[in-house]
Amino acid sequence: MIEYVTTHGVPFLSHWDIHGATRENTDNGRCWLEVNAALALTLYRDPARQLAVATATLEPPGAELTPVNDSGLSGTLRVTHAHAALGVIDIFYAADDDLLARQAGIAQFLEDGAFAGREGFSEPCLRAKRVIDALLSARLGPGVILDELGPLCEPAACYALQFMYDYLSARADDAAAQLSLRWRNAAREALVRVRVKAGDLEIKPFEPRLLRA
């Protein structure tokens, strides 16, 4: 299964389970990281690695992230054979505010601030990210680092809303099922419009391909 956090440059870190990630404490869903010689991990919300949001001491088999600078970002991760390195992790493409901006009233589906057992709407958002990661891997190959994640927000938010209403629907003809279908179609339409950059390459990875016999 594709992990919902995509890791670049630090293969000895995996199985991230991050809580409290927002656009305010990340770079549009991305964190830049540094592991120093003492195996201390720091996550930053900027590519210059100046604005720290969480730290951890890397001791196999796992580590716990502690928020810094009142970021509210925490979590756990798996560690194997750590060493000094720089890397990037992509945590989300769409977050709670992106869903709330597109569908009024969904806050009523939160129970004690959680949906489907996870904080906020992080469960459908991480499912949406897995879908888009699988599509990106099929079109661009594994390991590609996009210059920015913003262009993936719209389709990810639409997929997340589809998954949210899938979870709420009881029958194929109820209102939730109809809204799920609406957001699935919106996600597919949004994918076609996505234009991303990876270095000098600017592409539309989800543009339909015409195959001729």
XYZ file of N, CA, C and O in Angstrom:
852
model
N 0.843 -1.198 0.000
C 0.000 0.000 0.000
C 0.877 1.246 0.000
O 1.899 1.289 0.695
N 0.488 2.238 -0.759
C 1.211 3.503 -0.769
C 1.004 4.211 0.563
O -0.116 4.361 1.031
N 2.107 4.630 1.182
C 1.983 5.361 2.438
C 1.402 6.745 2.167
O 1.666 7.357 1.142
N 0.623 7.238 3.103
C -0.024 8.521 2.826
C 0.945 9.685 2.915
O 0.725 10.721 2.290
N 2.045 9.547 3.657
C 3.113 10.551 3.633
C 4.187 10.075 2.658
O 4.711 8.973 2.792
N 4.492 10.907 1.666
C 5.509 10.571 0.677
C 6.862 11.095 1.144
O 6.990 12.277 1.462
N 7.859 10.223 1.190
C 9.176 10.578 1.712
C 10.192 10.651 0.576
O 10.277 9.744 -0.243
N 10.961 11.734 0.542
C 11.996 11.917 -0.476
C 13.343 12.157 0.212
O 13.457 13.020 1.082
N 14.365 11.394 -0.176
C 15.726 11.664 0.266
C 16.132 11.047 1.585
O 17.306 11.119 1.963
N 15.198 10.457 2.300
C 15.525 9.832 3.596
C 14.840 8.466 3.676
O 13.869 8.282 4.412
N 15.325 7.469 2.941
C 14.656 6.168 2.894
C 14.646 5.426 4.225
O 13.894 4.454 4.379
N 15.447 5.892 5.177
C 15.467 5.233 6.491
C 14.351 5.726 7.409
O 14.221 5.272 8.545
N 13.530 6.654 6.928
C 12.373 7.133 7.669
C 11.104 6.745 6.912
O 11.014 6.952 5.701
N 10.123 6.183 7.604
C 8.910 5.714 6.933
C 7.763 5.636 7.934
O 7.925 5.927 9.123
N 6.602 5.219 7.422
C 5.411 4.998 8.248
C 5.102 6.198 9.148
O 4.846 6.057 10.342
N 5.136 7.379 8.550
C 4.784 8.586 9.285
C 3.303 8.568 9.626
O 2.465 8.199 8.806
N 2.962 8.978 10.833
C 1.572 9.178 11.234
C 1.520 10.559 11.873
O 1.823 10.731 13.052
N 1.153 11.559 11.071
C 1.279 12.957 11.480
C -0.089 13.542 11.826
O -1.068 13.323 11.122
N -0.107 14.283 12.921
C -1.334 14.918 13.393
C -1.144 16.431 13.434
O -0.059 16.924 13.728
N -2.220 17.138 13.129
C -2.197 18.587 13.249
C -1.552 19.321 12.099
O -1.259 20.519 12.209
N -1.323 18.664 10.966
C -0.709 19.341 9.816
C -1.726 20.244 9.131
O -2.845 19.820 8.805
N -1.355 21.490 8.904
C -2.214 22.469 8.249
C -1.388 23.245 7.228
O -0.163 23.094 7.152
N -2.039 24.113 6.473
C -1.294 24.952 5.534
C -0.431 25.971 6.284
O 0.584 26.424 5.745
N -0.810 26.297 7.511
C -0.039 27.270 8.288
C 1.268 26.693 8.827
O 2.253 27.420 8.978
N 1.303 25.396 9.150
C 2.538 24.834 9.707
C 3.288 23.922 8.734
O 4.186 23.175 9.118
N 2.899 23.990 7.453
C 3.617 23.274 6.397
C 3.758 24.198 5.191
O 3.193 25.293 5.164
N 4.480 23.740 4.191
C 4.601 24.462 2.935
C 3.577 23.885 1.966
O 3.887 23.068 1.116
N 2.293 24.285 2.158
C 1.192 23.746 1.349
C 1.143 22.225 1.404
O 0.896 21.568 0.388
N 1.360 21.669 2.602
C 1.297 20.224 2.767
C 2.648 19.543 2.782
O 2.736 18.342 3.047
N 3.696 20.278 2.529
C 5.055 19.716 2.486
C 5.877 20.207 3.678
O 5.733 21.354 4.102
N 6.728 19.337 4.210
C 7.704 19.737 5.221
C 9.106 19.389 4.726
O 9.320 18.351 4.089
N 10.021 20.273 5.006
C 11.419 20.097 4.669
C 12.128 19.626 5.940
O 11.894 20.166 7.013
N 12.984 18.629 5.833
C 13.550 18.057 7.043
C 15.071 18.003 6.997
O 15.691 18.009 5.933
N 15.637 17.919 8.187
C 17.086 17.779 8.350
C 17.348 16.793 9.479
O 16.725 16.864 10.541
N 18.256 15.868 9.234
C 18.757 14.976 10.274
C 20.224 15.330 10.468
O 21.012 15.258 9.525
N 20.590 15.731 11.676
C 21.983 16.119 11.907
C 22.827 14.943 12.363
O 22.339 13.806 12.476
N 24.108 15.194 12.625
C 25.047 14.117 12.979
C 24.672 13.427 14.286
O 25.022 12.260 14.502
N 23.956 14.143 15.150
C 23.517 13.551 16.420
C 22.196 12.797 16.271
O 21.608 12.358 17.267
N 21.732 12.643 15.036
C 20.479 11.948 14.709
C 19.263 12.636 15.324
O 18.299 11.994 15.745
N 19.341 13.955 15.378
C 18.172 14.761 15.749
C 17.469 15.199 14.475
O 18.104 15.750 13.565
N 16.187 14.939 14.393
C 15.372 15.290 13.227
C 14.634 16.598 13.493
O 14.058 16.785 14.569
N 14.665 17.487 12.516
C 13.869 18.712 12.598
C 13.047 18.850 11.326
O 13.580 18.695 10.225
N 11.763 19.123 11.486
C 10.881 19.413 10.359
C 10.700 20.921 10.261
O 10.518 21.605 11.278
N 10.726 21.429 9.026
C 10.567 22.860 8.773
C 9.415 23.074 7.804
O 9.123 22.210 6.968
N 8.818 24.260 7.869
C 7.728 24.587 6.945
C 8.190 25.456 5.792
O 7.356 25.963 5.035
N 9.506 25.614 5.629
C 10.026 26.433 4.529
C 11.243 25.750 3.914
O 11.987 25.045 4.595
N 11.463 25.935 2.610
C 12.587 25.265 1.939
C 13.952 25.722 2.425
O 14.932 24.991 2.276
N 14.036 26.907 3.033
C 15.312 27.380 3.576
C 15.641 26.703 4.904
O 16.738 26.879 5.442
N 14.695 25.932 5.420
C 14.862 25.221 6.694
C 15.233 26.187 7.830
O 16.212 25.990 8.540
N 14.408 27.197 7.967
C 14.577 28.187 9.034
C 13.423 28.153 10.039
O 13.622 28.481 11.203
N 12.222 27.771 9.601
C 11.022 27.840 10.437
C 10.640 26.431 10.902
O 9.899 25.709 10.239
N 11.177 26.048 12.057
C 10.971 24.692 12.567
C 9.559 24.505 13.097
O 8.971 25.410 13.702
N 8.999 23.311 12.866
C 7.658 23.002 13.365
C 7.618 21.760 14.247
O 6.669 21.574 15.013
N 8.622 20.887 14.162
C 8.632 19.686 14.995
C 10.043 19.111 15.043
O 10.847 19.316 14.128
N 10.320 18.385 16.119
C 11.623 17.736 16.277
C 11.425 16.320 16.796
O 10.363 15.969 17.327
N 12.464 15.506 16.638
C 12.442 14.139 17.167
C 13.873 13.640 17.303
O 14.768 14.073 16.568
N 14.091 12.742 18.214
C 15.363 12.036 18.335
C 15.195 10.666 17.689
O 14.308 9.895 18.082
N 16.013 10.363 16.699
C 15.837 9.150 15.908
C 16.537 7.967 16.585
O 17.761 7.860 16.570
N 15.737 7.101 17.157
C 16.240 5.888 17.793
C 15.411 4.710 17.299
O 14.225 4.618 17.639
N 15.996 3.838 16.448
C 15.230 2.701 15.940
C 14.601 1.913 17.099
O 15.204 1.832 18.175
N 13.402 1.376 16.905
C 12.694 1.280 15.623
C 11.764 2.447 15.322
O 11.167 2.470 14.244
N 11.613 3.397 16.249
C 10.665 4.465 15.982
C 11.019 5.741 16.702
O 11.943 5.781 17.515
N 10.290 6.794 16.391
C 10.524 8.096 17.019
C 9.206 8.842 17.114
O 8.254 8.550 16.379
N 9.163 9.800 18.023
C 7.966 10.595 18.240
C 8.261 12.060 17.963
O 9.239 12.617 18.471
N 7.424 12.679 17.140
C 7.573 14.084 16.806
C 6.984 14.966 17.907
O 5.860 14.733 18.359
N 7.752 15.980 18.294
C 7.298 16.946 19.282
C 7.147 18.303 18.616
O 8.076 18.773 17.955
N 5.988 18.944 18.751
C 5.814 20.259 18.111
C 6.719 21.308 18.738
O 7.001 21.276 19.941
N 7.194 22.245 17.916
C 7.967 23.390 18.396
C 7.358 24.665 17.821
O 6.639 24.624 16.826
N 7.651 25.786 18.466
C 7.143 27.093 18.033
C 5.617 27.120 17.931
O 5.048 27.748 17.026
N 4.968 26.385 18.846
C 3.497 26.352 18.900
C 2.866 25.920 17.580
O 1.779 26.367 17.213
N 3.547 25.023 16.869
C 3.052 24.610 15.550
C 1.835 23.699 15.639
O 1.008 23.664 14.725
N 1.748 22.890 16.686
C 0.664 21.929 16.796
C 0.864 20.668 15.990
O 0.001 19.790 15.966
N 2.023 20.534 15.329
C 2.289 19.359 14.502
C 3.012 18.297 15.331
O 4.051 18.571 15.928
N 2.474 17.083 15.351
C 3.073 15.989 16.109
C 2.909 14.697 15.334
O 2.353 14.688 14.227
N 3.367 13.585 15.917
C 3.189 12.305 15.254
C 4.269 11.312 15.594
O 5.075 11.521 16.505
N 4.291 10.228 14.828
C 5.279 9.166 15.018
C 5.824 8.742 13.658
O 5.218 9.036 12.611
N 6.935 8.025 13.668
C 7.524 7.507 12.434
C 8.403 6.312 12.746
O 8.773 6.085 13.903
N 8.732 5.550 11.711
C 9.606 4.390 11.848
C 11.011 4.765 11.399
O 11.185 5.503 10.417
N 12.022 4.238 12.088
C 13.422 4.598 11.834
C 14.263 3.339 11.651
O 14.154 2.393 12.426
N 15.101 3.342 10.606
C 16.068 2.259 10.406
C 17.380 2.850 9.922
O 17.415 3.579 8.942
N 18.489 2.548 10.609
C 19.834 2.941 10.170
C 19.920 4.423 9.807
O 20.357 4.789 8.703
N 19.536 5.278 10.718
C 19.515 6.716 10.447
C 20.919 7.287 10.309
O 21.879 6.786 10.892
N 21.034 8.351 9.514
C 22.287 9.073 9.353
C 21.951 10.512 8.953
O 20.805 10.834 8.621
N 22.955 11.372 9.004
C 22.728 12.781 8.655
C 22.248 12.896 7.207
O 22.800 12.255 6.308
N 21.222 13.709 6.983
C 20.645 13.832 5.635
C 19.663 14.988 5.586
O 19.201 15.484 6.618
N 19.365 15.399 4.365
C 18.303 16.360 4.101
C 17.216 15.661 3.299
O 17.511 14.784 2.476
N 15.980 16.046 3.525
C 14.899 15.406 2.797
C 13.645 16.232 2.786
O 13.606 17.366 3.273
N 12.611 15.638 2.210
C 11.310 16.290 2.061
C 10.231 15.251 2.340
O 10.371 14.087 1.954
N 9.152 15.669 3.013
C 7.983 14.808 3.126
C 6.754 15.579 2.662
O 6.582 16.748 2.988
N 5.928 14.920 1.864
C 4.664 15.492 1.406
C 3.554 14.843 2.223
O 3.303 13.635 2.106
N 2.871 15.644 3.050
C 1.916 15.125 4.018
C 0.502 15.102 3.464
O -0.235 14.133 3.632
N 0.074 16.169 2.828
C -1.278 16.223 2.279
C -1.296 17.113 1.046
O -0.409 17.939 0.837
N -2.341 16.919 0.219
C -2.607 17.803 -0.904
C -3.826 18.684 -0.612
O -3.935 19.794 -1.110
N -4.751 18.154 0.161
C -5.916 18.916 0.603
C -6.072 18.717 2.098
O -5.791 17.636 2.625
N -6.532 19.761 2.794
C -6.720 19.706 4.238
C -8.146 20.131 4.581
O -8.950 20.455 3.696
N -8.444 20.151 5.872
C -9.808 20.420 6.323
C -10.395 21.697 5.714
O -11.536 21.705 5.243
N -9.637 22.773 5.753
C -10.158 24.050 5.254
C -10.518 23.987 3.774
O -11.433 24.675 3.311
N -9.787 23.165 3.018
C -10.077 23.033 1.585
C -11.425 22.352 1.361
O -12.149 22.681 0.423
N -11.760 21.387 2.225
C -13.056 20.725 2.124
C -14.173 21.652 2.579
O -15.216 21.760 1.921
N -13.940 22.352 3.676
C -14.956 23.257 4.208
C -15.273 24.387 3.231
O -16.415 24.870 3.167
N -14.275 24.807 2.454
C -14.494 25.881 1.484
C -15.335 25.426 0.295
O -15.945 26.252 -0.392
N -15.378 24.110 0.071
C -16.098 23.592 -1.101
C -17.472 23.024 -0.768
O -18.316 22.907 -1.648
N -17.690 22.628 0.472
C -18.969 22.021 0.849
C -19.404 22.558 2.204
O -18.834 22.206 3.238
N -20.410 23.413 2.189
C -20.891 24.022 3.429
C -21.552 22.975 4.326
O -22.175 22.025 3.846
N -21.394 23.157 5.621
C -22.125 22.347 6.580
C -21.493 21.031 6.966
O -22.036 20.305 7.805
N -20.347 20.674 6.392
C -19.790 19.347 6.696
C -19.208 19.258 8.101
O -18.969 18.155 8.599
N -19.007 20.396 8.761
C -18.504 20.357 10.139
C -19.454 19.585 11.052
O -19.028 19.050 12.080
N -20.724 19.474 10.672
C -21.693 18.750 11.489
C -21.398 17.254 11.550
O -21.898 16.551 12.437
N -20.577 16.768 10.616
C -20.269 15.347 10.591
C -19.102 14.976 11.518
O -18.760 13.800 11.641
N -18.484 15.973 12.124
C -17.403 15.712 13.063
C -17.975 15.321 14.424
O -18.908 15.956 14.916
N -17.410 14.295 15.023
C -17.786 13.889 16.372
C -16.577 14.074 17.276
O -15.551 13.406 17.095
N -16.704 15.007 18.213
C -15.572 15.353 19.084
C -14.350 15.737 18.256
O -13.213 15.371 18.585
N -14.607 16.458 17.159
C -13.523 16.946 16.324
C -12.914 15.918 15.396
O -11.878 16.180 14.777
N -13.541 14.753 15.250
C -12.975 13.676 14.430
C -14.007 13.133 13.449
O -15.216 13.216 13.674
N -13.510 12.568 12.351
C -14.354 11.908 11.355
C -13.711 10.563 11.022
O -12.517 10.499 10.724
N -14.508 9.498 11.093
C -14.023 8.137 10.800
C -12.807 7.773 11.644
O -11.900 7.080 11.181
N -12.787 8.272 12.879
C -11.752 7.860 13.812
C -10.466 8.648 13.780
O -9.538 8.352 14.546
N -10.367 9.669 12.901
C -9.168 10.500 12.858
C -9.555 11.963 13.005
O -10.666 12.353 12.666
N -8.598 12.760 13.454
C -8.863 14.173 13.709
C -9.335 14.881 12.444
O -8.853 14.635 11.346
N -10.311 15.774 12.635
C -10.819 16.543 11.505
C -11.237 15.638 10.360
O -11.821 14.575 10.556
N -10.915 16.071 9.145
C -11.206 15.267 7.949
C -9.931 14.652 7.378
O -9.812 14.433 6.173
N -8.967 14.370 8.264
C -7.697 13.829 7.780
C -7.845 12.437 7.163
O -7.074 12.068 6.272
N -8.851 11.656 7.587
C -9.032 10.320 7.014
C -9.374 10.398 5.521
O -8.658 9.796 4.698
N -10.434 11.099 5.101
C -10.679 11.180 3.650
C -9.581 11.929 2.904
O -9.306 11.616 1.739
N -8.933 12.891 3.550
C -7.848 13.620 2.878
C -6.656 12.720 2.594
O -6.037 12.796 1.530
N -6.312 11.854 3.544
C -5.167 10.973 3.295
C -5.521 9.910 2.262
O -4.671 9.495 1.458
N -6.778 9.472 2.244
C -7.204 8.534 1.201
C -7.109 9.177 -0.174
O -6.680 8.537 -1.149
N -7.494 10.451 -0.255
C -7.410 11.168 -1.527
C -5.961 11.289 -1.976
O -5.648 11.145 -3.164
N -5.071 11.544 -1.029
C -3.658 11.661 -1.393
C -3.112 10.341 -1.928
O -2.341 10.318 -2.881
N -3.526 9.229 -1.332
C -3.070 7.929 -1.829
C -3.510 7.707 -3.276
O -2.745 7.195 -4.086
N -4.749 8.081 -3.585
C -5.242 7.909 -4.957
C -4.396 8.733 -5.925
O -3.952 8.233 -6.968
N -4.171 9.984 -5.598
C -3.412 10.854 -6.506
C -1.959 10.408 -6.590
O -1.348 10.443 -7.677
N -1.368 9.940 -5.499
C 0.000 9.426 -5.535
C 0.110 8.220 -6.471
O 1.089 8.076 -7.205
N -0.884 7.345 -6.425
C -0.867 6.175 -7.313
C -0.953 6.615 -8.773
O -0.246 6.066 -9.638
N -1.794 7.608 -9.049
C -1.912 8.112 -10.414
C -0.624 8.800 -10.867
O -0.168 8.610 -12.002
N -0.020 9.594 -9.980
C 1.243 10.257 -10.319
C 2.347 9.250 -10.586
O 3.141 9.402 -11.518
N 2.411 8.213 -9.750
C 3.445 7.188 -9.934
C 3.271 6.470 -11.269
O 4.249 6.173 -11.961
N 2.020 6.216 -11.656
C 1.757 5.538 -12.928
C 2.124 6.413 -14.115
O 2.609 5.918 -15.140
N 1.919 7.740 -13.989
C 2.184 8.645 -15.108
C 3.628 9.144 -15.146
O 4.209 9.283 -16.229
N 4.216 9.434 -13.970
C 5.543 10.060 -13.926
C 6.643 9.131 -13.436
O 7.821 9.466 -13.543
N 6.262 7.987 -12.874
C 7.253 7.104 -12.277
C 7.450 7.452 -10.807
O 7.128 8.562 -10.374
N 7.990 6.519 -10.026
C 8.164 6.770 -8.591
C 9.289 7.765 -8.318
O 10.236 7.894 -9.092
N 9.164 8.474 -7.194
C 10.258 9.316 -6.723
C 10.311 10.722 -7.284
O 11.218 11.477 -6.932
N 9.385 11.102 -8.140
C 9.404 12.453 -8.706
C 8.987 13.463 -7.631
O 7.992 13.269 -6.930
N 9.768 14.541 -7.497
C 9.433 15.598 -6.543
C 8.882 16.787 -7.319
O 9.583 17.390 -8.135
N 7.648 17.103 -7.070
C 7.030 18.262 -7.720
C 7.529 19.544 -7.067
O 7.796 19.583 -5.863
N 7.619 20.609 -7.853
C 8.098 21.879 -7.310
C 7.168 22.410 -6.228
O 7.620 23.013 -5.247
N 5.867 22.215 -6.390
C 4.899 22.653 -5.391
C 3.673 21.751 -5.437
O 3.392 21.119 -6.455
N 2.972 21.700 -4.307
C 1.832 20.793 -4.189
C 0.494 21.475 -4.431
O -0.523 20.801 -4.576
N 0.488 22.807 -4.481
C -0.757 23.550 -4.630
C -1.650 23.090 -5.772
O -2.877 22.998 -5.593
N -1.099 22.782 -6.975
C -1.964 22.373 -8.085
C -2.758 21.092 -7.831
O -3.738 20.828 -8.535
N -2.360 20.303 -6.834
C -3.057 19.043 -6.543
C -4.175 19.229 -5.526
O -4.900 18.273 -5.225
N -4.337 20.427 -5.007
C -5.327 20.669 -3.954
C -6.744 20.394 -4.434
O -7.519 19.710 -3.751
N -7.118 20.939 -5.589
C -8.514 20.825 -6.028
C -8.949 19.378 -6.233
O -9.980 18.955 -5.673
N -8.220 18.568 -7.019
C -8.674 17.180 -7.169
C -8.635 16.405 -5.859
O -9.503 15.566 -5.607
N -7.642 16.685 -5.015
C -7.561 15.981 -3.732
C -8.751 16.322 -2.849
O -9.333 15.446 -2.193
N -9.135 17.596 -2.808
C -10.290 17.999 -2.005
C -11.567 17.351 -2.524
O -12.419 16.900 -1.742
N -11.711 17.277 -3.841
C -12.904 16.663 -4.425
C -12.955 15.169 -4.121
O -14.023 14.626 -3.765
N -11.815 14.481 -4.254
C -11.787 13.066 -3.904
C -12.090 12.865 -2.422
O -12.802 11.925 -2.041
N -11.536 13.717 -1.564
C -11.784 13.587 -0.127
C -13.270 13.728 0.183
O -13.825 12.988 1.007
N -13.941 14.673 -0.480
C -15.376 14.827 -0.279
C -16.138 13.612 -0.797
O -17.131 13.180 -0.196
N -15.679 13.040 -1.905
C -16.304 11.807 -2.389
C -16.200 10.705 -1.336
O -17.191 10.040 -1.010
N -14.994 10.522 -0.779
C -14.800 9.463 0.202
C -15.593 9.732 1.486
O -16.077 8.804 2.132
N -15.704 11.000 1.847
C -16.474 11.354 3.035
C -17.932 10.956 2.869
O -18.541 10.328 3.750
N -18.522 11.286 1.707
C -19.928 10.955 1.477
C -20.119 9.455 1.223
O -21.183 8.899 1.547
N -19.117 8.786 0.672
C -19.173 7.326 0.581
C -19.340 6.726 1.976
O -20.134 5.799 2.186
N -18.570 7.248 2.906
C -18.596 6.752 4.282
C -19.971 6.984 4.914
O -20.455 6.157 5.685
N -20.605 8.109 4.570
C -21.875 8.471 5.183
C -23.080 7.821 4.510
O -24.161 7.754 5.103
N -22.915 7.349 3.285
C -24.076 6.835 2.549
C -24.490 5.452 3.055
O -23.660 4.635 3.451
N -25.776 5.231 3.039
C -26.321 3.937 3.455
C -26.910 3.164 2.272
O -26.980 1.945 2.305
N -27.329 3.890 1.237
C -27.931 3.262 0.060
C -27.406 3.960 -1.190
O -26.983 5.117 -1.137
N -27.494 3.278 -2.289
C -26.999 3.845 -3.549
C -27.818 5.028 -4.016
O -27.347 5.835 -4.831
N -29.055 5.162 -3.516
C -29.922 6.238 -3.983
C -30.136 7.326 -2.934
O -31.001 8.189 -3.109
N -29.385 7.310 -1.832
C -29.608 8.344 -0.825
C -28.822 9.603 -1.175
O -28.021 9.641 -2.118
N -29.057 10.674 -0.400
C -28.456 11.974 -0.716
C -26.933 11.929 -0.639
O -26.240 12.535 -1.468
N -26.397 11.194 0.340
C -24.945 11.116 0.486
C -24.311 10.427 -0.715
O -23.252 10.837 -1.198
N -24.963 9.382 -1.216
C -24.437 8.675 -2.389
C -24.434 9.583 -3.612
O -23.502 9.547 -4.428
N -25.457 10.401 -3.754
C -25.523 11.326 -4.881
C -24.431 12.394 -4.782
O -23.817 12.773 -5.791
N -24.179 12.875 -3.573
C -23.107 13.851 -3.382
C -21.740 13.206 -3.623
O -20.831 13.842 -4.157
N -21.599 11.940 -3.241
C -20.348 11.231 -3.509
C -20.075 11.173 -5.007
O -18.950 11.424 -5.464
N -21.112 10.843 -5.781
C -20.968 10.788 -7.240
C -20.623 12.160 -7.801
O -19.759 12.280 -8.684
N -21.266 13.194 -7.282
C -20.985 14.557 -7.752
C -19.518 14.901 -7.538
O -18.861 15.438 -8.445
N -18.983 14.586 -6.357
C -17.597 14.970 -6.065
C -16.592 14.065 -6.782
O -15.496 14.507 -7.109
N -16.978 12.818 -7.065
C -16.102 11.969 -7.871
C -15.955 12.548 -9.269
O -14.849 12.622 -9.815
N -17.055 12.981 -9.867
C -16.989 13.587 -11.193
C -16.195 14.894 -11.168
O -15.434 15.191 -12.096
N -16.376 15.677 -10.107
C -15.621 16.928 -9.989
C -14.127 16.651 -9.864
O -13.305 17.388 -10.420
N -13.765 15.588 -9.150
C -12.350 15.233 -9.003
C -11.736 14.865 -10.352
O -10.618 15.280 -10.679
N -12.474 14.094 -11.143
C -11.967 13.691 -12.450
C -11.800 14.897 -13.373
O -10.828 14.985 -14.123
N -12.730 15.825 -13.307
C -12.618 17.039 -14.121
C -11.442 17.900 -13.660
O -10.726 18.488 -14.482
N -11.232 17.953 -12.352
C -10.123 18.759 -11.815
C -8.776 18.149 -12.175
O -7.811 18.879 -12.439
N -8.695 16.833 -12.209
C -7.428 16.177 -12.557
C -6.944 16.594 -13.933
O -5.751 16.840 -14.144
N -7.857 16.669 -14.882
C -7.482 17.006 -16.257
C -6.871 18.404 -16.335
O -6.018 18.673 -17.183
N -7.260 19.279 -15.423
C -6.765 20.657 -15.451
C -5.429 20.837 -14.732
O -4.825 21.905 -14.827
N -4.976 19.825 -14.019
C -3.753 19.958 -13.210
C -2.536 20.162 -14.100
O -2.313 19.427 -15.072
N -1.752 21.164 -13.771
C -0.473 21.406 -14.430
C 0.577 21.558 -13.331
O 0.429 22.384 -12.431
N 1.623 20.736 -13.391
C 2.648 20.739 -12.348
C 4.025 20.916 -12.971
O 4.221 20.692 -14.173
N 4.982 21.299 -12.122
C 6.368 21.442 -12.558
C 7.251 20.550 -11.704
O 7.055 20.431 -10.497
N 8.220 19.936 -12.346
C 9.244 19.150 -11.665
C 10.575 19.542 -12.288
O 10.952 19.056 -13.355
N 11.261 20.491 -11.640
C 12.481 21.019 -12.234
C 12.158 21.844 -13.464
O 11.322 22.740 -13.431
N 12.791 21.502 -14.583
C 12.563 22.231 -15.833
C 11.364 21.701 -16.606
O 11.010 22.234 -17.657
N 10.739 20.664 -16.090
C 9.635 20.014 -16.796
C 8.296 20.524 -16.279
O 8.018 20.485 -15.086
N 7.456 21.028 -17.192
C 6.098 21.422 -16.848
C 5.137 20.552 -17.631
O 5.208 20.491 -18.864
N 4.259 19.867 -16.929
C 3.418 18.870 -17.589
C 1.995 18.901 -17.034
O 1.727 19.435 -15.960
N 1.092 18.275 -17.801
C -0.270 18.003 -17.346
C -0.359 16.481 -17.211
O -0.718 15.784 -18.160
N -0.019 15.944 -16.024
C 0.143 14.492 -15.887
C -1.123 13.686 -16.084
O -1.047 12.490 -16.389
N -2.283 14.309 -15.942
C -3.524 13.554 -16.025
C -4.310 13.861 -17.292
O -5.490 13.552 -17.395
N -3.645 14.484 -18.254
C -4.288 14.762 -19.533
C -4.637 13.443 -20.213
O -3.808 12.538 -20.273
N -5.856 13.300 -20.738
C -6.238 12.032 -21.373
C -5.302 11.670 -22.528
O -4.849 12.528 -23.271
N -5.045 10.387 -22.623
C -4.183 9.904 -23.687
C -5.044 9.170 -24.728
O -5.889 8.359 -24.381
N -4.772 9.465 -25.986
C -5.520 8.823 -27.059
C -4.651 7.717 -27.647
O -3.550 7.955 -28.135
N -5.143 6.501 -27.551
C -4.412 5.340 -28.087
C -5.062 4.921 -29.403
O -6.269 4.755 -29.486
N -4.240 4.750 -30.444
C -4.746 4.329 -31.736
C -4.293 2.900 -32.020
O -3.184 2.517 -31.696
N -5.166 2.149 -32.632
C -4.848 0.760 -32.961
C -3.820 0.717 -34.077
O -3.812 1.574 -34.954
